[in-house]
Structures are given as C-alpha cells and as structure tokens.
Amino acid sequence: MSKLAVVYLSTQGSTRMMAEAIAEGAREKHIEVRVDNFYEWDPKDAATYDGIAVGSSTFYYKMLEPISKFLDQLIAEGVEGKIGAAFGSYGWSGEAPIMIAERMRESGMKVIDPVLRVQYVPNEKDLKECLRLGKDIAINIKKMTKKT
Ligand SMILES: Cc1cc2nc3c(=O)[nH]c(=O)nc-3n(C[C@H](O)[C@H](O)[C@H](O)COP(=O)(O)O)c2cc1C
C-alpha cells in the first residue's frame, strides 16, 4: 500500500491542525498515513515512505531549527523521486514552508502545489484547503507508485 508520512513541528498547535487535516484528506483517498510530531519520527523511517509532507511554523523569518535538522537528515537518507509537500502556519512573513519546499526540490523530490501557508490558527476554509492538499498528495503518490 502507498504510504504518506506527515511530519510537523508546531509550537501552539496551528501547524499541527494543518498536519492532521492533510493526513485526513490523504486517508480519504485510501492510502496509509502516519502523522506525528517530528520528534516521534526517525528520519530513516520517514525516508522509506512514498510521500513526505513536512510542516513548520515560521519563527524569525525561517523554519524552526529542529525541523531544519530533521529535513537535512531526511534528505541524507535519499528522497529523490519521492512526492513532497510543505506547509505551515505563520504570522506575518511565512518563509518556513517556502524554504522546506525549496530544499525538497533541490533534493529531487516532486513537490505538490500549493505550498500551503495559513495565517495563525486555521479556520474552516483553511482546513478544507489542507484536506484538498492531502487528497492531491495521495493521488500523486498513487500515480507514482503505479508507474514503478
Ligand atoms: C518569537 C516568535 C517569532 C515569530 N517570528 C515569525 C516570523 O518571523 N514570521 C512570521 O510569519 N511569523 C512569526 N511568528 C508567528 C508564528 O509563526 C505564528 O504564531 C504561528 O501561527 C505559530 O504556529 P504553530 O502554533 O504551528 O507553531 C513568530 C512567533 C513568535 C512567538
């Protein structure tokens, strides 16, 4: 079965809400999903998934340092050709998801649009977008795993 890893770091729960909605959307398309805070993940394990969505809120105009390290470790395991997605809550500048997507692309992942950013706490409309992204990720993972 195709598998999606959703990894996030969230200080007050907004990025976490996005992560849970993305996971729910992907599950609706019948793929196996594991969603957890980054510290519950071993990057080696996450790298075995067909798709990897990474989320971080923006702090001081970048992603949070622990998730940046996690991303480095993940990429070092080899993620070329896998499906990627980036998301996160922000307050006023919102660089983190863009930076995550950039690093994913540089490492050869196929990043699904949109790179999803939500200002502060997600509302119902925002969560619908997260759900939609989860579905799109799942559809792309299924397409990819069919080919190989
Ligand atoms: C100390 C601090 C620094 C922050 N720096 C930024 C920033 O540079 N750019 C931005 O867009 N938001 C910034 N924010 C806002 C957070 O990204 C925002 O509150 C977000 O909703 C937190 O999401 P989370 O609960 O998933 O961590 C900052 C917040 C704090 C407390």
JSON list of C-alpha atoms and ligand atoms in Angstrom, two decimals:
[
{"chain": "A", "resi": 1, "resn": "MET", "atom": "CA", "xyz": [0.00, 0.00, 0.00]},
{"chain": "A", "resi": 2, "resn": "SER", "atom": "CA", "xyz": [1.21, 3.54, -0.78]},
{"chain": "A", "resi": 3, "resn": "LYS", "atom": "CA", "xyz": [2.32, 5.43, 2.27]},
{"chain": "A", "resi": 4, "resn": "LEU", "atom": "CA", "xyz": [2.45, 9.08, 3.32]},
{"chain": "A", "resi": 5, "resn": "ALA", "atom": "CA", "xyz": [4.49, 10.47, 6.22]},
{"chain": "A", "resi": 6, "resn": "VAL", "atom": "CA", "xyz": [3.30, 13.77, 7.70]},
{"chain": "A", "resi": 7, "resn": "VAL", "atom": "CA", "xyz": [5.96, 15.33, 9.90]},
{"chain": "A", "resi": 8, "resn": "TYR", "atom": "CA", "xyz": [5.49, 18.64, 11.69]},
{"chain": "A", "resi": 9, "resn": "LEU", "atom": "CA", "xyz": [6.72, 20.99, 14.35]},
{"chain": "A", "resi": 10, "resn": "SER", "atom": "CA", "xyz": [4.16, 23.27, 15.91]},
{"chain": "A", "resi": 11, "resn": "THR", "atom": "CA", "xyz": [4.56, 25.49, 18.96]},
{"chain": "A", "resi": 12, "resn": "GLN", "atom": "CA", "xyz": [0.91, 26.23, 19.69]},
{"chain": "A", "resi": 13, "resn": "GLY", "atom": "CA", "xyz": [-0.94, 23.72, 17.56]},
{"chain": "A", "resi": 14, "resn": "SER", "atom": "CA", "xyz": [-1.77, 25.64, 14.36]},
{"chain": "A", "resi": 15, "resn": "THR", "atom": "CA", "xyz": [0.64, 23.74, 12.10]},
{"chain": "A", "resi": 16, "resn": "ARG", "atom": "CA", "xyz": [-0.46, 20.59, 13.88]},
{"chain": "A", "resi": 17, "resn": "MET", "atom": "CA", "xyz": [-4.10, 21.25, 12.87]},
{"chain": "A", "resi": 18, "resn": "MET", "atom": "CA", "xyz": [-2.92, 21.59, 9.27]},
{"chain": "A", "resi": 19, "resn": "ALA", "atom": "CA", "xyz": [-0.98, 18.32, 9.52]},
{"chain": "A", "resi": 20, "resn": "GLU", "atom": "CA", "xyz": [-4.00, 16.41, 10.86]},
{"chain": "A", "resi": 21, "resn": "ALA", "atom": "CA", "xyz": [-6.25, 17.77, 8.07]},
{"chain": "A", "resi": 22, "resn": "ILE", "atom": "CA", "xyz": [-3.70, 16.89, 5.38]},
{"chain": "A", "resi": 23, "resn": "ALA", "atom": "CA", "xyz": [-3.50, 13.36, 6.82]},
{"chain": "A", "resi": 24, "resn": "GLU", "atom": "CA", "xyz": [-7.29, 13.07, 6.87]},
{"chain": "A", "resi": 25, "resn": "GLY", "atom": "CA", "xyz": [-7.51, 14.13, 3.21]},
{"chain": "A", "resi": 26, "resn": "ALA", "atom": "CA", "xyz": [-4.91, 11.55, 2.19]},
{"chain": "A", "resi": 27, "resn": "ARG", "atom": "CA", "xyz": [-6.70, 8.80, 4.15]},
{"chain": "A", "resi": 28, "resn": "GLU", "atom": "CA", "xyz": [-9.91, 9.63, 2.31]},
{"chain": "A", "resi": 29, "resn": "LYS", "atom": "CA", "xyz": [-8.06, 8.55, -0.84]},
{"chain": "A", "resi": 30, "resn": "HIS", "atom": "CA", "xyz": [-7.19, 5.25, 0.83]},
{"chain": "A", "resi": 31, "resn": "ILE", "atom": "CA", "xyz": [-3.51, 5.48, 1.42]},
{"chain": "A", "resi": 32, "resn": "GLU", "atom": "CA", "xyz": [-1.70, 4.62, 4.62]},
{"chain": "A", "resi": 33, "resn": "VAL", "atom": "CA", "xyz": [-0.78, 7.75, 6.58]},
{"chain": "A", "resi": 34, "resn": "ARG", "atom": "CA", "xyz": [1.29, 8.32, 9.68]},
{"chain": "A", "resi": 35, "resn": "VAL", "atom": "CA", "xyz": [1.13, 11.83, 11.14]},
{"chain": "A", "resi": 36, "resn": "ASP", "atom": "CA", "xyz": [3.37, 12.75, 14.08]},
{"chain": "A", "resi": 37, "resn": "ASN", "atom": "CA", "xyz": [5.42, 15.49, 15.61]},
{"chain": "A", "resi": 38, "resn": "PHE", "atom": "CA", "xyz": [8.98, 15.42, 14.24]},
{"chain": "A", "resi": 39, "resn": "TYR", "atom": "CA", "xyz": [10.47, 14.16, 17.50]},
{"chain": "A", "resi": 40, "resn": "GLU", "atom": "CA", "xyz": [8.39, 10.99, 17.23]},
{"chain": "A", "resi": 41, "resn": "TRP", "atom": "CA", "xyz": [9.90, 10.28, 13.82]},
{"chain": "A", "resi": 42, "resn": "ASP", "atom": "CA", "xyz": [13.16, 8.63, 12.92]},
{"chain": "A", "resi": 43, "resn": "PRO", "atom": "CA", "xyz": [14.27, 10.35, 9.68]},
{"chain": "A", "resi": 44, "resn": "LYS", "atom": "CA", "xyz": [15.49, 6.96, 8.42]},
{"chain": "A", "resi": 45, "resn": "ASP", "atom": "CA", "xyz": [11.97, 5.59, 8.78]},
{"chain": "A", "resi": 46, "resn": "ALA", "atom": "CA", "xyz": [10.29, 8.66, 7.27]},
{"chain": "A", "resi": 47, "resn": "ALA", "atom": "CA", "xyz": [12.57, 8.32, 4.22]},
{"chain": "A", "resi": 48, "resn": "THR", "atom": "CA", "xyz": [11.02, 4.91, 3.45]},
{"chain": "A", "resi": 49, "resn": "TYR", "atom": "CA", "xyz": [7.61, 6.49, 2.74]},
{"chain": "A", "resi": 50, "resn": "ASP", "atom": "CA", "xyz": [6.43, 7.18, -0.84]},
{"chain": "A", "resi": 51, "resn": "GLY", "atom": "CA", "xyz": [5.43, 10.72, 0.05]},
{"chain": "A", "resi": 52, "resn": "ILE", "atom": "CA", "xyz": [6.63, 13.03, 2.80]},
{"chain": "A", "resi": 53, "resn": "ALA", "atom": "CA", "xyz": [4.83, 16.20, 3.91]},
{"chain": "A", "resi": 54, "resn": "VAL", "atom": "CA", "xyz": [6.81, 18.46, 6.21]},
{"chain": "A", "resi": 55, "resn": "GLY", "atom": "CA", "xyz": [5.36, 21.37, 8.17]},
{"chain": "A", "resi": 56, "resn": "SER", "atom": "CA", "xyz": [6.84, 24.11, 10.30]},
{"chain": "A", "resi": 57, "resn": "SER", "atom": "CA", "xyz": [5.63, 27.43, 11.58]},
{"chain": "A", "resi": 58, "resn": "THR", "atom": "CA", "xyz": [7.80, 30.47, 10.80]},
{"chain": "A", "resi": 59, "resn": "PHE", "atom": "CA", "xyz": [10.00, 31.85, 13.56]},
{"chain": "A", "resi": 60, "resn": "TYR", "atom": "CA", "xyz": [12.38, 34.73, 12.98]},
{"chain": "A", "resi": 61, "resn": "TYR", "atom": "CA", "xyz": [11.82, 34.56, 9.20]},
{"chain": "A", "resi": 62, "resn": "LYS", "atom": "CA", "xyz": [12.70, 30.89, 8.84]},
{"chain": "A", "resi": 63, "resn": "MET", "atom": "CA", "xyz": [11.67, 27.37, 9.75]},
{"chain": "A", "resi": 64, "resn": "LEU", "atom": "CA", "xyz": [12.29, 26.16, 13.27]},
{"chain": "A", "resi": 65, "resn": "GLU", "atom": "CA", "xyz": [15.81, 24.79, 13.74]},
{"chain": "A", "resi": 66, "resn": "PRO", "atom": "CA", "xyz": [14.86, 21.24, 14.83]},
{"chain": "A", "resi": 67, "resn": "ILE", "atom": "CA", "xyz": [12.77, 20.69, 11.70]},
{"chain": "A", "resi": 68, "resn": "SER", "atom": "CA", "xyz": [15.59, 22.11, 9.59]},
{"chain": "A", "resi": 69, "resn": "LYS", "atom": "CA", "xyz": [17.93, 19.48, 11.05]},
{"chain": "A", "resi": 70, "resn": "PHE", "atom": "CA", "xyz": [15.30, 16.81, 10.56]},
{"chain": "A", "resi": 71, "resn": "LEU", "atom": "CA", "xyz": [14.98, 17.79, 6.90]},
{"chain": "A", "resi": 72, "resn": "ASP", "atom": "CA", "xyz": [18.76, 17.54, 6.45]},
{"chain": "A", "resi": 73, "resn": "GLN", "atom": "CA", "xyz": [18.76, 14.05, 7.94]},
{"chain": "A", "resi": 74, "resn": "LEU", "atom": "CA", "xyz": [15.78, 13.02, 5.85]},
{"chain": "A", "resi": 75, "resn": "ILE", "atom": "CA", "xyz": [17.40, 14.23, 2.63]},
{"chain": "A", "resi": 76, "resn": "ALA", "atom": "CA", "xyz": [20.66, 12.49, 3.53]},
{"chain": "A", "resi": 77, "resn": "GLU", "atom": "CA", "xyz": [18.72, 9.19, 3.55]},
{"chain": "A", "resi": 78, "resn": "GLY", "atom": "CA", "xyz": [17.86, 9.72, -0.15]},
{"chain": "A", "resi": 79, "resn": "VAL", "atom": "CA", "xyz": [14.48, 11.08, -1.17]},
{"chain": "A", "resi": 80, "resn": "GLU", "atom": "CA", "xyz": [14.96, 11.63, -4.89]},
{"chain": "A", "resi": 81, "resn": "GLY", "atom": "CA", "xyz": [11.82, 10.97, -6.92]},
{"chain": "A", "resi": 82, "resn": "LYS", "atom": "CA", "xyz": [9.54, 10.90, -3.90]},
{"chain": "A", "resi": 83, "resn": "ILE", "atom": "CA", "xyz": [6.46, 13.10, -3.53]},
{"chain": "A", "resi": 84, "resn": "GLY", "atom": "CA", "xyz": [6.92, 16.07, -1.20]},
{"chain": "A", "resi": 85, "resn": "ALA", "atom": "CA", "xyz": [4.66, 18.70, 0.33]},
{"chain": "A", "resi": 86, "resn": "ALA", "atom": "CA", "xyz": [5.34, 21.68, 2.56]},
{"chain": "A", "resi": 87, "resn": "PHE", "atom": "CA", "xyz": [3.02, 23.56, 4.90]},
{"chain": "A", "resi": 88, "resn": "GLY", "atom": "CA", "xyz": [2.88, 25.69, 8.00]},
{"chain": "A", "resi": 89, "resn": "SER", "atom": "CA", "xyz": [1.20, 28.39, 10.00]},
{"chain": "A", "resi": 90, "resn": "TYR", "atom": "CA", "xyz": [2.74, 31.86, 10.17]},
{"chain": "A", "resi": 91, "resn": "GLY", "atom": "CA", "xyz": [2.12, 35.34, 11.49]},
{"chain": "A", "resi": 92, "resn": "TRP", "atom": "CA", "xyz": [3.38, 37.97, 9.04]},
{"chain": "A", "resi": 93, "resn": "SER", "atom": "CA", "xyz": [6.13, 36.74, 6.71]},
{"chain": "A", "resi": 94, "resn": "GLY", "atom": "CA", "xyz": [5.69, 32.96, 6.38]},
{"chain": "A", "resi": 95, "resn": "GLU", "atom": "CA", "xyz": [9.04, 31.85, 4.94]},
{"chain": "A", "resi": 96, "resn": "ALA", "atom": "CA", "xyz": [9.21, 28.37, 6.51]},
{"chain": "A", "resi": 97, "resn": "PRO", "atom": "CA", "xyz": [7.04, 26.35, 4.08]},
{"chain": "A", "resi": 98, "resn": "ILE", "atom": "CA", "xyz": [8.70, 28.02, 1.09]},
{"chain": "A", "resi": 99, "resn": "MET", "atom": "CA", "xyz": [12.13, 27.08, 2.43]},
{"chain": "A", "resi": 100, "resn": "ILE", "atom": "CA", "xyz": [11.02, 23.49, 3.07]},
{"chain": "A", "resi": 101, "resn": "ALA", "atom": "CA", "xyz": [9.69, 23.20, -0.49]},
{"chain": "A", "resi": 102, "resn": "GLU", "atom": "CA", "xyz": [12.90, 24.65, -1.90]},
{"chain": "A", "resi": 103, "resn": "ARG", "atom": "CA", "xyz": [15.06, 22.11, -0.11]},
{"chain": "A", "resi": 104, "resn": "MET", "atom": "CA", "xyz": [12.78, 19.30, -1.18]},
{"chain": "A", "resi": 105, "resn": "ARG", "atom": "CA", "xyz": [13.01, 20.37, -4.82]},
{"chain": "A", "resi": 106, "resn": "GLU", "atom": "CA", "xyz": [16.80, 20.68, -4.63]},
{"chain": "A", "resi": 107, "resn": "SER", "atom": "CA", "xyz": [16.96, 17.12, -3.35]},
{"chain": "A", "resi": 108, "resn": "GLY", "atom": "CA", "xyz": [14.95, 15.84, -6.31]},
{"chain": "A", "resi": 109, "resn": "MET", "atom": "CA", "xyz": [11.54, 15.48, -4.73]},
{"chain": "A", "resi": 110, "resn": "LYS", "atom": "CA", "xyz": [8.39, 16.30, -6.69]},
{"chain": "A", "resi": 111, "resn": "VAL", "atom": "CA", "xyz": [6.71, 18.98, -4.58]},
{"chain": "A", "resi": 112, "resn": "ILE", "atom": "CA", "xyz": [2.93, 19.18, -4.84]},
{"chain": "A", "resi": 113, "resn": "ASP", "atom": "CA", "xyz": [1.34, 22.61, -5.18]},
{"chain": "A", "resi": 114, "resn": "PRO", "atom": "CA", "xyz": [0.28, 24.63, -3.33]},
{"chain": "A", "resi": 115, "resn": "VAL", "atom": "CA", "xyz": [2.96, 25.16, -0.71]},
{"chain": "A", "resi": 116, "resn": "LEU", "atom": "CA", "xyz": [0.34, 25.71, 1.97]},
{"chain": "A", "resi": 117, "resn": "ARG", "atom": "CA", "xyz": [0.55, 28.62, 4.40]},
{"chain": "A", "resi": 118, "resn": "VAL", "atom": "CA", "xyz": [-2.10, 29.64, 6.90]},
{"chain": "A", "resi": 119, "resn": "GLN", "atom": "CA", "xyz": [-2.00, 32.82, 8.95]},
{"chain": "A", "resi": 120, "resn": "TYR", "atom": "CA", "xyz": [-2.21, 31.95, 12.67]},
{"chain": "A", "resi": 121, "resn": "VAL", "atom": "CA", "xyz": [-4.98, 29.49, 13.61]},
{"chain": "A", "resi": 122, "resn": "PRO", "atom": "CA", "xyz": [-6.55, 27.71, 10.61]},
{"chain": "A", "resi": 123, "resn": "ASN", "atom": "CA", "xyz": [-10.25, 28.42, 10.03]},
{"chain": "A", "resi": 124, "resn": "GLU", "atom": "CA", "xyz": [-12.71, 26.07, 8.38]},
{"chain": "A", "resi": 125, "resn": "LYS", "atom": "CA", "xyz": [-11.81, 27.24, 4.87]},
{"chain": "A", "resi": 126, "resn": "ASP", "atom": "CA", "xyz": [-8.09, 26.79, 5.58]},
{"chain": "A", "resi": 127, "resn": "LEU", "atom": "CA", "xyz": [-8.67, 23.27, 6.86]},
{"chain": "A", "resi": 128, "resn": "LYS", "atom": "CA", "xyz": [-10.62, 22.43, 3.70]},
{"chain": "A", "resi": 129, "resn": "GLU", "atom": "CA", "xyz": [-7.57, 23.50, 1.69]},
{"chain": "A", "resi": 130, "resn": "CYS", "atom": "CA", "xyz": [-5.41, 21.24, 3.84]},
{"chain": "A", "resi": 131, "resn": "LEU", "atom": "CA", "xyz": [-7.81, 18.37, 3.23]},
{"chain": "A", "resi": 132, "resn": "ARG", "atom": "CA", "xyz": [-7.66, 19.08, -0.51]},
{"chain": "A", "resi": 133, "resn": "LEU", "atom": "CA", "xyz": [-3.86, 19.10, -0.45]},
{"chain": "A", "resi": 134, "resn": "GLY", "atom": "CA", "xyz": [-3.87, 15.76, 1.39]},
{"chain": "A", "resi": 135, "resn": "LYS", "atom": "CA", "xyz": [-6.08, 14.29, -1.33]},
{"chain": "A", "resi": 136, "resn": "ASP", "atom": "CA", "xyz": [-3.83, 15.66, -4.09]},
{"chain": "A", "resi": 137, "resn": "ILE", "atom": "CA", "xyz": [-0.74, 14.25, -2.40]},
{"chain": "A", "resi": 138, "resn": "ALA", "atom": "CA", "xyz": [-2.42, 10.84, -2.19]},
{"chain": "A", "resi": 139, "resn": "ILE", "atom": "CA", "xyz": [-3.47, 10.95, -5.86]},
{"chain": "A", "resi": 140, "resn": "ASN", "atom": "CA", "xyz": [0.10, 11.81, -6.90]},
{"chain": "A", "resi": 141, "resn": "ILE", "atom": "CA", "xyz": [1.58, 9.08, -4.70]},
{"chain": "A", "resi": 142, "resn": "LYS", "atom": "CA", "xyz": [-0.78, 6.54, -6.22]},
{"chain": "A", "resi": 143, "resn": "LYS", "atom": "CA", "xyz": [0.15, 7.65, -9.75]},
{"chain": "A", "resi": 144, "resn": "MET", "atom": "CA", "xyz": [3.84, 7.42, -8.91]},
{"chain": "A", "resi": 145, "resn": "THR", "atom": "CA", "xyz": [3.70, 4.02, -7.22]},
{"chain": "A", "resi": 146, "resn": "LYS", "atom": "CA", "xyz": [1.70, 2.61, -10.14]},
{"chain": "A", "resi": 147, "resn": "LYS", "atom": "CA", "xyz": [4.49, 3.54, -12.55]},
{"chain": "A", "resi": 148, "resn": "THR", "atom": "CA", "xyz": [7.26, 1.84, -10.58]},
{"chain": "B", "resi": 1, "resn": "LIG", "atom": "C1", "xyz": [9.01, 34.53, 18.95]},
{"chain": "B", "resi": 1, "resn": "LIG", "atom": "C2", "xyz": [8.17, 34.45, 17.71]},
{"chain": "B", "resi": 1, "resn": "LIG", "atom": "C3", "xyz": [8.73, 34.74, 16.46]},
{"chain": "B", "resi": 1, "resn": "LIG", "atom": "C4", "xyz": [7.95, 34.68, 15.30]},
{"chain": "B", "resi": 1, "resn": "LIG", "atom": "N1", "xyz": [8.51, 35.00, 14.09]},
{"chain": "B", "resi": 1, "resn": "LIG", "atom": "C5", "xyz": [7.73, 34.99, 12.97]},
{"chain": "B", "resi": 1, "resn": "LIG", "atom": "C6", "xyz": [8.27, 35.41, 11.72]},
{"chain": "B", "resi": 1, "resn": "LIG", "atom": "O1", "xyz": [9.45, 35.74, 11.58]},
{"chain": "B", "resi": 1, "resn": "LIG", "atom": "N2", "xyz": [7.44, 35.39, 10.64]},
{"chain": "B", "resi": 1, "resn": "LIG", "atom": "C7", "xyz": [6.12, 35.01, 10.71]},
{"chain": "B", "resi": 1, "resn": "LIG", "atom": "O2", "xyz": [5.45, 34.98, 9.70]},
{"chain": "B", "resi": 1, "resn": "LIG", "atom": "N3", "xyz": [5.58, 34.64, 11.89]},
{"chain": "B", "resi": 1, "resn": "LIG", "atom": "C8", "xyz": [6.34, 34.61, 13.03]},
{"chain": "B", "resi": 1, "resn": "LIG", "atom": "N4", "xyz": [5.79, 34.23, 14.22]},
{"chain": "B", "resi": 1, "resn": "LIG", "atom": "C9", "xyz": [4.37, 33.83, 14.29]},
{"chain": "B", "resi": 1, "resn": "LIG", "atom": "C10", "xyz": [4.14, 32.32, 14.26]},
{"chain": "B", "resi": 1, "resn": "LIG", "atom": "O3", "xyz": [4.64, 31.75, 13.08]},
{"chain": "B", "resi": 1, "resn": "LIG", "atom": "C11", "xyz": [2.63, 32.06, 14.38]},
{"chain": "B", "resi": 1, "resn": "LIG", "atom": "O4", "xyz": [2.21, 32.40, 15.69]},
{"chain": "B", "resi": 1, "resn": "LIG", "atom": "C12", "xyz": [2.18, 30.65, 14.04]},
{"chain": "B", "resi": 1, "resn": "LIG", "atom": "O5", "xyz": [0.77, 30.63, 13.98]},
{"chain": "B", "resi": 1, "resn": "LIG", "atom": "C13", "xyz": [2.66, 29.59, 15.03]},
{"chain": "B", "resi": 1, "resn": "LIG", "atom": "O6", "xyz": [2.20, 28.33, 14.57]},
{"chain": "B", "resi": 1, "resn": "LIG", "atom": "P1", "xyz": [2.40, 26.98, 15.42]},
{"chain": "B", "resi": 1, "resn": "LIG", "atom": "O7", "xyz": [1.40, 27.01, 16.56]},
{"chain": "B", "resi": 1, "resn": "LIG", "atom": "O8", "xyz": [2.10, 25.87, 14.49]},
{"chain": "B", "resi": 1, "resn": "LIG", "atom": "O9", "xyz": [3.82, 26.97, 15.88]},
{"chain": "B", "resi": 1, "resn": "LIG", "atom": "C14", "xyz": [6.57, 34.28, 15.40]},
{"chain": "B", "resi": 1, "resn": "LIG", "atom": "C15", "xyz": [6.03, 33.97, 16.66]},
{"chain": "B", "resi": 1, "resn": "LIG", "atom": "C16", "xyz": [6.81, 34.05, 17.80]},
{"chain": "B", "resi": 1, "resn": "LIG", "atom": "C17", "xyz": [6.18, 33.71, 19.14]}
]
